[in-house]
Coordinates of C-alpha atoms in Angstrom, one line a residue:
M11 CA 0.0 0.0 0.0
R12 CA 1.3 3.4 -0.8
P13 CA 2.3 5.8 2.0
A14 CA 0.0 8.6 0.9
L15 CA -3.0 6.3 0.8
K16 CA -2.0 4.9 4.2
K17 CA -1.8 8.3 5.8
T18 CA -5.1 9.3 4.2
L19 CA -6.9 6.2 5.5
V20 CA -5.3 6.9 9.0
A21 CA -6.7 10.6 9.0
V22 CA -10.0 9.6 7.8
G23 CA -10.3 6.9 10.6
I24 CA -9.3 9.3 13.2
L25 CA -11.7 12.1 12.0
A26 CA -14.5 9.3 11.9
V27 CA -13.8 8.2 15.4
G28 CA -13.6 11.8 16.7
G29 CA -16.9 12.6 15.0
L30 CA -18.6 9.7 16.6
V31 CA -17.3 10.6 20.0
F32 CA -18.5 14.1 19.6
F33 CA -21.9 13.0 18.3
F34 CA -22.5 10.6 21.2
K35 CA -21.4 13.0 23.8
T36 CA -23.6 15.6 22.4
W37 CA -26.7 13.4 21.9
Y38 CA -26.5 11.8 25.4
A39 CA -25.5 15.0 27.3
P40 CA -27.9 15.8 30.2
H41 CA -30.7 18.1 29.4
R42 CA -30.7 21.5 30.9
D43 CA -33.2 22.0 33.8
V44 CA -34.3 25.6 34.1
R45 CA -35.4 24.9 37.7
D46 CA -31.7 24.6 38.7
E47 CA -30.8 28.0 37.4
K48 CA -31.2 31.5 38.8
A49 CA -33.8 33.3 36.6
V50 CA -33.7 36.9 35.5
V51 CA -36.9 38.6 36.4
V52 CA -38.5 40.6 33.6
S53 CA -42.0 41.6 32.6
A54 CA -43.6 40.6 29.3
N55 CA -43.5 44.1 28.0
D56 CA -39.9 44.8 29.0
L57 CA -38.7 41.5 27.3
L58 CA -40.4 42.3 24.1
K59 CA -39.0 45.9 24.1
A60 CA -35.6 44.6 24.7
F61 CA -35.7 42.4 21.6
V62 CA -37.5 45.0 19.3
A63 CA -34.7 47.6 20.3
N64 CA -32.0 45.0 19.5
E65 CA -33.0 41.6 17.9
K66 CA -29.7 40.1 18.8
D67 CA -30.0 41.0 22.5
L68 CA -27.8 38.6 24.3
K69 CA -28.9 39.9 27.7
Y70 CA -32.0 37.5 27.6
L71 CA -31.2 35.0 24.8
D72 CA -30.6 31.5 26.0
K73 CA -31.2 32.5 29.6
A74 CA -33.6 31.4 32.3
L75 CA -36.2 34.1 32.7
D76 CA -39.0 34.7 35.2
V77 CA -41.5 36.6 33.0
S78 CA -44.7 38.1 34.5
G79 CA -47.6 39.1 32.5
I80 CA -51.4 38.4 31.6
V81 CA -52.4 35.3 29.7
E82 CA -53.9 36.2 26.3
E83 CA -54.6 32.7 25.3
T84 CA -53.7 29.1 25.9
K85 CA -53.5 26.2 23.5
T86 CA -52.1 22.7 23.0
N87 CA -49.3 22.1 20.6
Q88 CA -48.8 18.9 18.4
A89 CA -46.7 17.3 21.1
G90 CA -49.4 17.8 23.7
K91 CA -47.8 20.4 25.6
T92 CA -49.5 23.6 27.0
V93 CA -48.7 26.9 25.0
C94 CA -49.4 30.0 26.9
L95 CA -49.5 33.4 25.1
L96 CA -48.5 36.4 27.3
K97 CA -49.9 39.9 26.3
T98 CA -47.7 42.8 25.5
E99 CA -48.3 46.4 24.6
D100 CA -47.9 45.5 21.0
D101 CA -51.2 44.1 19.6
F102 CA -49.3 41.9 17.2
A103 CA -46.6 40.5 19.5
V104 CA -46.7 38.1 22.4
I105 CA -44.4 36.0 24.6
N106 CA -44.9 32.4 23.5
C107 CA -44.3 30.2 26.4
T108 CA -44.3 26.3 25.9
F109 CA -44.6 24.4 29.1
K110 CA -42.5 21.3 29.8
D111 CA -45.6 19.7 31.5
S112 CA -49.2 20.2 30.8
I113 CA -50.9 22.8 33.2
A114 CA -54.1 24.5 33.5
V115 CA -53.9 28.3 32.7
T116 CA -56.8 30.5 31.8
A117 CA -57.0 33.6 29.6
G118 CA -57.0 36.9 31.7
Q119 CA -55.0 35.3 34.4
Q120 CA -51.9 37.2 35.8
V121 CA -49.0 34.7 35.9
S122 CA -45.2 34.4 36.4
I123 CA -43.6 31.9 34.1
T124 CA -39.9 30.7 34.3
G125 CA -38.5 29.1 31.1
I126 CA -35.5 29.4 28.7
C127 CA -35.6 32.4 26.1
T128 CA -34.8 30.9 22.7
G129 CA -35.0 34.0 20.8
Y130 CA -37.3 36.6 18.9
L131 CA -39.2 36.2 15.7
T132 CA -38.9 39.4 14.0
G133 CA -42.1 41.5 14.1
A134 CA -43.8 38.8 16.0
D135 CA -43.1 36.8 19.3
V136 CA -40.5 36.1 21.9
V137 CA -40.2 32.4 22.2
M138 CA -39.7 30.5 25.6
I139 CA -39.3 26.8 26.1
D140 CA -39.3 24.3 29.1
C141 CA -41.6 26.7 31.1
Y142 CA -43.1 26.1 34.4
P143 CA -45.3 28.3 36.6
S144 CA -43.3 30.2 39.3
E145 CA -44.0 32.7 41.9
P146 CA -43.0 36.3 41.1
G147 CA -39.7 37.2 42.6
K148 CA -39.1 33.7 44.1
K149 CA -35.7 33.2 42.1

């Protein structure tokens, strides 16, 4: 076997093993639990204003947030999880909170929700995942 071919096969083998190790470490990594984190307290209006002012606002992105506001609507998504939309001053934008477990929330109710902020859909909603109901100012 030629030396160049041998070196190429060894390099490909090393890259393949490294790729598999990375994949399995990432795939089987422990999931993030927002209950173990200190949440940043913010109102629904202030959260939306921060993203409207700067869409790439890293202050709230991928952070645990304790958001307070009034429920505009609740529904169930395709995975059977409760989705709660919190009102903001903007009639066309809401804080979209997907709960980790199904809960009972009614429209018009004042709530405080803790979850992970995954970003802002331009001109629309701020999205939060893995949410659960919390007590305002508890964290």
